Coordinates of C-alpha atoms and ligand atoms in Angstrom, one line a residue:
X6 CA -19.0 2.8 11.1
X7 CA -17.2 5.0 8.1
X8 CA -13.9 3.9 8.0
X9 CA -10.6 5.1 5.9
X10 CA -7.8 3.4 5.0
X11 CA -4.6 4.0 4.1
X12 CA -3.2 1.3 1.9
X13 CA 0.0 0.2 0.1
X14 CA -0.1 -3.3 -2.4
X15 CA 0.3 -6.5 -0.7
X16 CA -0.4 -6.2 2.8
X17 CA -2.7 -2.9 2.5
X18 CA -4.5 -4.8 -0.3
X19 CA -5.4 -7.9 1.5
X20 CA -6.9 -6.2 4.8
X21 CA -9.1 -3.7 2.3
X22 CA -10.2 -7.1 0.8
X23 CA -11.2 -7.9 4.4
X24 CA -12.9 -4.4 5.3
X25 CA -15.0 -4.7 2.2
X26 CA -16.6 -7.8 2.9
X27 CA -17.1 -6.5 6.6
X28 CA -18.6 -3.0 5.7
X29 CA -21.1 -1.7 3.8
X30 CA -19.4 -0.6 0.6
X31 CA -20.6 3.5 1.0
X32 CA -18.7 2.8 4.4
X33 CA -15.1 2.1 2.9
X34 CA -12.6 4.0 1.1
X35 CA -9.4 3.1 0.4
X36 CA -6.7 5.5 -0.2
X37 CA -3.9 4.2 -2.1
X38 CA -0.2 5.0 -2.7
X39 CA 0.8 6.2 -6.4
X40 CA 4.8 6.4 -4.9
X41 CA 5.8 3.4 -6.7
X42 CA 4.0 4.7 -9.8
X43 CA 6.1 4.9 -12.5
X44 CA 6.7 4.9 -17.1
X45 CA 7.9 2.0 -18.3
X46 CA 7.0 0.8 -21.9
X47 CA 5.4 4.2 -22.5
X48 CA 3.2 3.3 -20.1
X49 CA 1.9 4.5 -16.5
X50 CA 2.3 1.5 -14.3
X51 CA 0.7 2.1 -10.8
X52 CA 1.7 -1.5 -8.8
X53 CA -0.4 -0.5 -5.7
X54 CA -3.3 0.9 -7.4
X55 CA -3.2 -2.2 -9.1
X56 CA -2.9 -4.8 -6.7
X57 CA -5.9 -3.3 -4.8
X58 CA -8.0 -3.3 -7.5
X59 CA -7.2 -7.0 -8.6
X60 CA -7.4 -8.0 -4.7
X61 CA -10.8 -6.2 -4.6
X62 CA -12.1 -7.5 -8.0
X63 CA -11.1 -11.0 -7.1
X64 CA -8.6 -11.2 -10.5
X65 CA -5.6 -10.8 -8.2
X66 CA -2.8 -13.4 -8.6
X67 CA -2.6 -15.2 -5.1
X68 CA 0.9 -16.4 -5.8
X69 CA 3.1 -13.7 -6.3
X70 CA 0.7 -11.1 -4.7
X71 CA 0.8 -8.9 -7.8
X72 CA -0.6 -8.7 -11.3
X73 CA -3.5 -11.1 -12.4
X74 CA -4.5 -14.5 -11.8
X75 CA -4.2 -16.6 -15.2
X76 CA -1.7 -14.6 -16.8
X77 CA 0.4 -15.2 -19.7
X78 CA 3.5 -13.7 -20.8
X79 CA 3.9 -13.3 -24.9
X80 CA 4.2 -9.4 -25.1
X81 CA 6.9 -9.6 -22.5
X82 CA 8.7 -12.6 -24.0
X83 CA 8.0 -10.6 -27.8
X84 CA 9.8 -6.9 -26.3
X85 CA 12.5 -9.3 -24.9
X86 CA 13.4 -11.1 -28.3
X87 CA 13.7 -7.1 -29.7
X88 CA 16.0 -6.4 -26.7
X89 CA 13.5 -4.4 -25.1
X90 CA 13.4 -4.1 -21.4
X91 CA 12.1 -6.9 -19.5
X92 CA 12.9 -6.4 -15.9
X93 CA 9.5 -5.3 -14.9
X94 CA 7.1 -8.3 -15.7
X95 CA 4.2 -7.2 -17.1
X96 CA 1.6 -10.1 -18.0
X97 CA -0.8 -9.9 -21.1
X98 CA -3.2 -9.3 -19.1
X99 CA -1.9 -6.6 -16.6
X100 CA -0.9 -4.7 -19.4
X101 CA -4.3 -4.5 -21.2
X102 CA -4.9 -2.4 -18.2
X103 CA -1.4 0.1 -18.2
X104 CA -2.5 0.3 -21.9
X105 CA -6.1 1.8 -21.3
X106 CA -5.1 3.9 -18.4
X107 CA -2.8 5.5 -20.4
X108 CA -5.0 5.9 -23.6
X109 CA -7.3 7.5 -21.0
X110 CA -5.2 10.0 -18.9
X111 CA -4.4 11.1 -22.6
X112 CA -7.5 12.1 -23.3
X113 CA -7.6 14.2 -20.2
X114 CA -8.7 12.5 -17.6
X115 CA -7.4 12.4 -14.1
X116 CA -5.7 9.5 -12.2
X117 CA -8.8 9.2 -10.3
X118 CA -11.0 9.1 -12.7
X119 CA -9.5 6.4 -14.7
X120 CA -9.2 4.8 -11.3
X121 CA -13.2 5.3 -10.7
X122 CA -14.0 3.9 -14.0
X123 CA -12.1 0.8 -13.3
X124 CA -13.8 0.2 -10.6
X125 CA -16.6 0.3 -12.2
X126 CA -15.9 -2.1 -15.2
X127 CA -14.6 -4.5 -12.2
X128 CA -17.4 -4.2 -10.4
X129 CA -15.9 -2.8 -7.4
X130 CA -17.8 -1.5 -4.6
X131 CA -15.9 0.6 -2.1
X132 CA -14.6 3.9 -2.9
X133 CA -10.7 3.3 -4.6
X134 CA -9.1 6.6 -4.8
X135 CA -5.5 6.9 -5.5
X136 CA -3.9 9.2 -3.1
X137 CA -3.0 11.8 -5.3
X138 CA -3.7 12.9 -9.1
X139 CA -0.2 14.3 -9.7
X140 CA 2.7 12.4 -9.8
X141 CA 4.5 11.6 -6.5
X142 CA 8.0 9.5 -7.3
X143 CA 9.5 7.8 -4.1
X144 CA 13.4 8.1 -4.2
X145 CA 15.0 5.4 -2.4
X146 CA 18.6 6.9 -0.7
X147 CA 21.7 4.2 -0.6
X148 CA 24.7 4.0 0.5
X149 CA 26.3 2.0 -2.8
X150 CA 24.7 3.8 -5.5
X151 CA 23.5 7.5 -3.9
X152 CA 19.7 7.5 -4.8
X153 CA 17.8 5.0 -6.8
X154 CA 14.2 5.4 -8.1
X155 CA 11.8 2.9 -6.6
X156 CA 11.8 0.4 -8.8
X157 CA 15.3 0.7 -9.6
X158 CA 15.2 -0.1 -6.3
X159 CA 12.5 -2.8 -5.3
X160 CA 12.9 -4.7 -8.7
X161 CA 15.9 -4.2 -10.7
X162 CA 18.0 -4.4 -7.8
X163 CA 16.0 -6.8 -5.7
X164 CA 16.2 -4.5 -2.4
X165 CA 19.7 -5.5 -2.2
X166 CA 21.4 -2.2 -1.9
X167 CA 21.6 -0.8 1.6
X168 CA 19.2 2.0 2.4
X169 CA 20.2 5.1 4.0
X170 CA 16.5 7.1 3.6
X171 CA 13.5 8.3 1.4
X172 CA 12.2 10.9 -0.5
X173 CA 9.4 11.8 -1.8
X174 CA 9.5 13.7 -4.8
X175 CA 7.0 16.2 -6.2
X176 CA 4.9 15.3 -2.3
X177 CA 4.9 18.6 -1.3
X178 CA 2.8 19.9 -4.5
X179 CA 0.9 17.5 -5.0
X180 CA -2.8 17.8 -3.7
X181 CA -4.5 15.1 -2.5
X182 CA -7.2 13.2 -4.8
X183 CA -10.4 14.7 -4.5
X184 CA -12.6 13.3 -2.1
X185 CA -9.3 12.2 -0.1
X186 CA -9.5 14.7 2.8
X187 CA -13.2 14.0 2.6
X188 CA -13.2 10.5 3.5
X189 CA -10.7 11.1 6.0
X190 CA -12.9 13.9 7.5
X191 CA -15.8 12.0 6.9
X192 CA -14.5 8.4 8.6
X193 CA -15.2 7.4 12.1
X194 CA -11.9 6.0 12.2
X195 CA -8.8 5.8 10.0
X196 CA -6.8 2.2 9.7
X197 CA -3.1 2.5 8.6
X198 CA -3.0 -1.1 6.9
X199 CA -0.5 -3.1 7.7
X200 CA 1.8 -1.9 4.8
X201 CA 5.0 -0.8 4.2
X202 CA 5.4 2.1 6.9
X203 CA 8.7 3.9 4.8
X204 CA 7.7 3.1 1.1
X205 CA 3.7 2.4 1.0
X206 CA 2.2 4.8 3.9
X207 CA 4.6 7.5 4.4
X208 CA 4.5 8.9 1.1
X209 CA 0.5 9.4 1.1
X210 CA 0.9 10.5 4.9
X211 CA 3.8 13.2 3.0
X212 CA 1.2 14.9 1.2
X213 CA -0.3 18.3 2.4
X214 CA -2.8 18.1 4.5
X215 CA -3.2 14.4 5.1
X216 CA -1.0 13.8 7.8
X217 CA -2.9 16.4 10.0
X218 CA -6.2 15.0 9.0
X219 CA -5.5 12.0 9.8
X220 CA -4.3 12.8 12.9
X221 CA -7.4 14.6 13.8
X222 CA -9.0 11.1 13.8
X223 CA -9.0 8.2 16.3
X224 CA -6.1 5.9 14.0
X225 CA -5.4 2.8 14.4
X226 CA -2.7 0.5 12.7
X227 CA -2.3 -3.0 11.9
X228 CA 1.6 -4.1 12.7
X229 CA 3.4 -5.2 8.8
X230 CA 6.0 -6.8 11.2
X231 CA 5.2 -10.4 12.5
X232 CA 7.9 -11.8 15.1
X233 CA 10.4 -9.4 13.6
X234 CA 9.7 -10.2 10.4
X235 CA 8.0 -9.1 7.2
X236 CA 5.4 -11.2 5.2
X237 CA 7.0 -10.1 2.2
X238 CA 8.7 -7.4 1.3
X239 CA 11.8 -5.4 2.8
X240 CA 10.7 -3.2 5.8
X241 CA 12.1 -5.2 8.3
X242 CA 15.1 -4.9 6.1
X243 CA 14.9 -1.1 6.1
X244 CA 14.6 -1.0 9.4
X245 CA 17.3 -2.5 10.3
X246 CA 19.6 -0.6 7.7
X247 CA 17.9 2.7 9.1
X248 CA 19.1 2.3 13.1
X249 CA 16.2 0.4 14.1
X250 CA 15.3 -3.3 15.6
X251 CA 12.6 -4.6 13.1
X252 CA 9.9 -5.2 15.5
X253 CA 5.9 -4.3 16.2
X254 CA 6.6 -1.5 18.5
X255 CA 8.9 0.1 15.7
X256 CA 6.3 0.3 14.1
X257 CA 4.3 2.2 16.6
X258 CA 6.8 4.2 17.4
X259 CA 7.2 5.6 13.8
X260 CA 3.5 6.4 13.8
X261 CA 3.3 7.7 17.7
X262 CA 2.1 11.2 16.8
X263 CA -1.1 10.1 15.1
X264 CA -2.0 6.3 17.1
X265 CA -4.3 5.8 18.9
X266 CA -4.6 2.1 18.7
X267 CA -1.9 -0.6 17.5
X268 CA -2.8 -3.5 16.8
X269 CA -0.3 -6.9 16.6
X270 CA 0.4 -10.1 16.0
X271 CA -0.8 -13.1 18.6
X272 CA 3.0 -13.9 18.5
X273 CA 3.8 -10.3 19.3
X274 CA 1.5 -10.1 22.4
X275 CA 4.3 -9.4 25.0
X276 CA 5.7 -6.6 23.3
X277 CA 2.1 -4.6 24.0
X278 CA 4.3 -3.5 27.6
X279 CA 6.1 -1.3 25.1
X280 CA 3.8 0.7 23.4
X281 CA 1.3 1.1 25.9
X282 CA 3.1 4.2 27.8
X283 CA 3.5 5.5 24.6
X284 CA -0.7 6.5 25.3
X285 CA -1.7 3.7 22.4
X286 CA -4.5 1.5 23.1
X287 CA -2.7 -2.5 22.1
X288 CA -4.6 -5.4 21.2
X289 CA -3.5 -8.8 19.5
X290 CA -5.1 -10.8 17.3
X291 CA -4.0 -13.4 14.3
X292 CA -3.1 -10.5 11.4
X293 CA -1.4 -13.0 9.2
X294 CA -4.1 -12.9 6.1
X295 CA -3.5 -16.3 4.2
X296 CA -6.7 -16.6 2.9
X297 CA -9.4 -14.2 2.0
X298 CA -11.8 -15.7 5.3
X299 CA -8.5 -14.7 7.6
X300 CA -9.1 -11.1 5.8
X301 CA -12.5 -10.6 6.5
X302 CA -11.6 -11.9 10.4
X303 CA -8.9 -9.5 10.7
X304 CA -11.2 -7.2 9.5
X305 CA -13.8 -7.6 11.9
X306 CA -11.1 -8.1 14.3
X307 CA -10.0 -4.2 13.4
X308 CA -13.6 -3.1 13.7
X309 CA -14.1 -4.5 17.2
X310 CA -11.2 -2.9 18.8
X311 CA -11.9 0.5 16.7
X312 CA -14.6 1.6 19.7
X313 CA -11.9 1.5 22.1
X314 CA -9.9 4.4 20.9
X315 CA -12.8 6.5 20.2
Ligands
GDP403 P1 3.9 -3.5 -1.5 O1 3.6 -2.0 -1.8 O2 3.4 -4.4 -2.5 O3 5.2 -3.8 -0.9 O4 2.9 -3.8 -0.3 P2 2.6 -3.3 1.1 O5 3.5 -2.2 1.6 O6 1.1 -3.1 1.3 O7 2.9 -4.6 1.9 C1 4.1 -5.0 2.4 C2 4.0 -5.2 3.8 O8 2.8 -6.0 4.1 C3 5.1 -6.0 4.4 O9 5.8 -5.3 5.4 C4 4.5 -7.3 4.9 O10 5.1 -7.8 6.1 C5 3.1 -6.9 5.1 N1 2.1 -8.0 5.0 C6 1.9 -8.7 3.9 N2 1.0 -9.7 4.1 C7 0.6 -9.5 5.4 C8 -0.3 -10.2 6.3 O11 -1.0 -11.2 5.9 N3 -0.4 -9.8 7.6 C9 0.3 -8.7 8.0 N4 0.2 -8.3 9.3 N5 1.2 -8.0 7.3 C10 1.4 -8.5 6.0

């Protein structure tokens, strides 16, 4: 089965971990967000991109759930003691990387290229393509502060502000990454990981063209949204501050025009009643990926139920 899926960084990262130890690696690619790309240091930083391929390469730090295992800190500690900015941590390590993906899209080549060759060097199997090669900037809206760039946002300000809505900037010129509408074409079915529906999968959905390729394709999602809570990370949170209850079905309910499947948490198996008028095929199973064997059983999990909604 040839499967695409949409991913964000810590969630979306850990169930493409699982799909690529369940499927064949010419079977697999994984489109990622480049919304919370963004220059710091003179340097492109691309934390989803990143987290994937760390996750996928096995280098990925299991603590935090970004940047790399067995880091250390001395160029960030050294731009501190100058008064540079240190917000953003960037290991030694992680930004060995930022600092060769920039020398290369210097010397012409595309975001997906770099991203290919990566892969490569890492030894990583599956197709990784970032969703797009031009820049997409998600723009958080609050109600304190009017809008905020992402990271503003999700780091400086620790997702403390309220949220009143998102944009996308740039979305609506920026082609897809070759061989992105191919995949999708090409996939039996298309997973929408369980990421951050607002800020992870909405802006690669926002692009032109993939939202009604994907929706040509039997789609099913993985709920972000455990017991009315996140894993990590603020959706429930924006939810809330958007007009919603932070639950599974809100989750299917923001995706209702292109489900066909939903899949939740054990914990979350009364609220299939809810989403099943709604035309989407429910099952439930344990999505909470603590360890890489729960990723590769979600996984398989995933590719179980995927010939129901065919
Ligand atoms: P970010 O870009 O790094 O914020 O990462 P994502 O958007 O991919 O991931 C954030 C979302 O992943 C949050 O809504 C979490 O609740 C969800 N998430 C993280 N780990 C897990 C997990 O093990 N299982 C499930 N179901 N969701 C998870």
């Amino acid at each position: 089965m040839k499967i695409a899926v949409l991913c964000g960084g810590v969630g979306g990262a850990k169930l493409a971990d699982g799909l690529s130890r369940a499927l064949p690696p010419e079977n697999l690619t994984i489109i990622v967000n480049t919304g919370d790309d963004f220059e710091h240091l003179g340097l492109l930083i691309c934390p989803d991109l990143d987290t994937v391929c760390y996750t996928l390469a096995g280098i990925a730090n299991p603590e935090t759930g970004w940047g790399r295992a067995d880091e250390s800190w001395n160029a960030l500690a050294a731009i501190d003691s100058l008064g540079g900015p240190s917000w953003f941590r960037l290991g030694d390590r992680d930004l060995g990387t930022h600092l060769e993906r920039t020398r290369c899209l210097a010397q012409g080549q595309t975001l997906s290229q770099v991203t290919s060759g990566f892969c490569r060097s890492w030894n990583i199997l599956p197709n990784v393509i970032p969703m797009s090669d031009r820049a997409v900037r998600t723009m958080v809206s609050t109600e304190a502060y009017g809008e905020l760039t992402f990271q503003d946002y999700f780091v400086r300000r620790r997702c403390e502000p309220k949220v009143t809505g998102f944009r996308f900037s740039g979305a609506e010129h920026a082609l897809p990454a070759p061989g992105t509408l191919e995949a999708i074409e090409a996939a039996d079915a298309v997973i929408l990981s369980p990421s951050n529906p607002w800020v992870s999968l909405d802006p690669i959905l926002a692009l032109p063209g993939i939202r009604s390729a994907v929706g040509r394709k039997p789609v099913a999602a993985v709920s972000s949204i455990i017991g009315g809570k996140t894993v990590k990370g603020p959706a429930a949170k924006m939810f809330q501050e958007l007009g919603f209850e932070p639950s599974a079905p809100a989750i299917a309910l923001h995706y209702r025009d292109i489900l066909d499947g939903f899949i939740l948490d054990q914990v979350d198996l009364a609220l299939g009643g809810d989403i099943r008028p709604l035309g989407i095929q429910v099952a439930a199973f344990q999505t909470l990926m603590n360890s890489p064997a729960d990723r590769r059983r979600l996984a398989e999990d995933v590719l179980n139920f995927i010939p129901s909604i065919l």
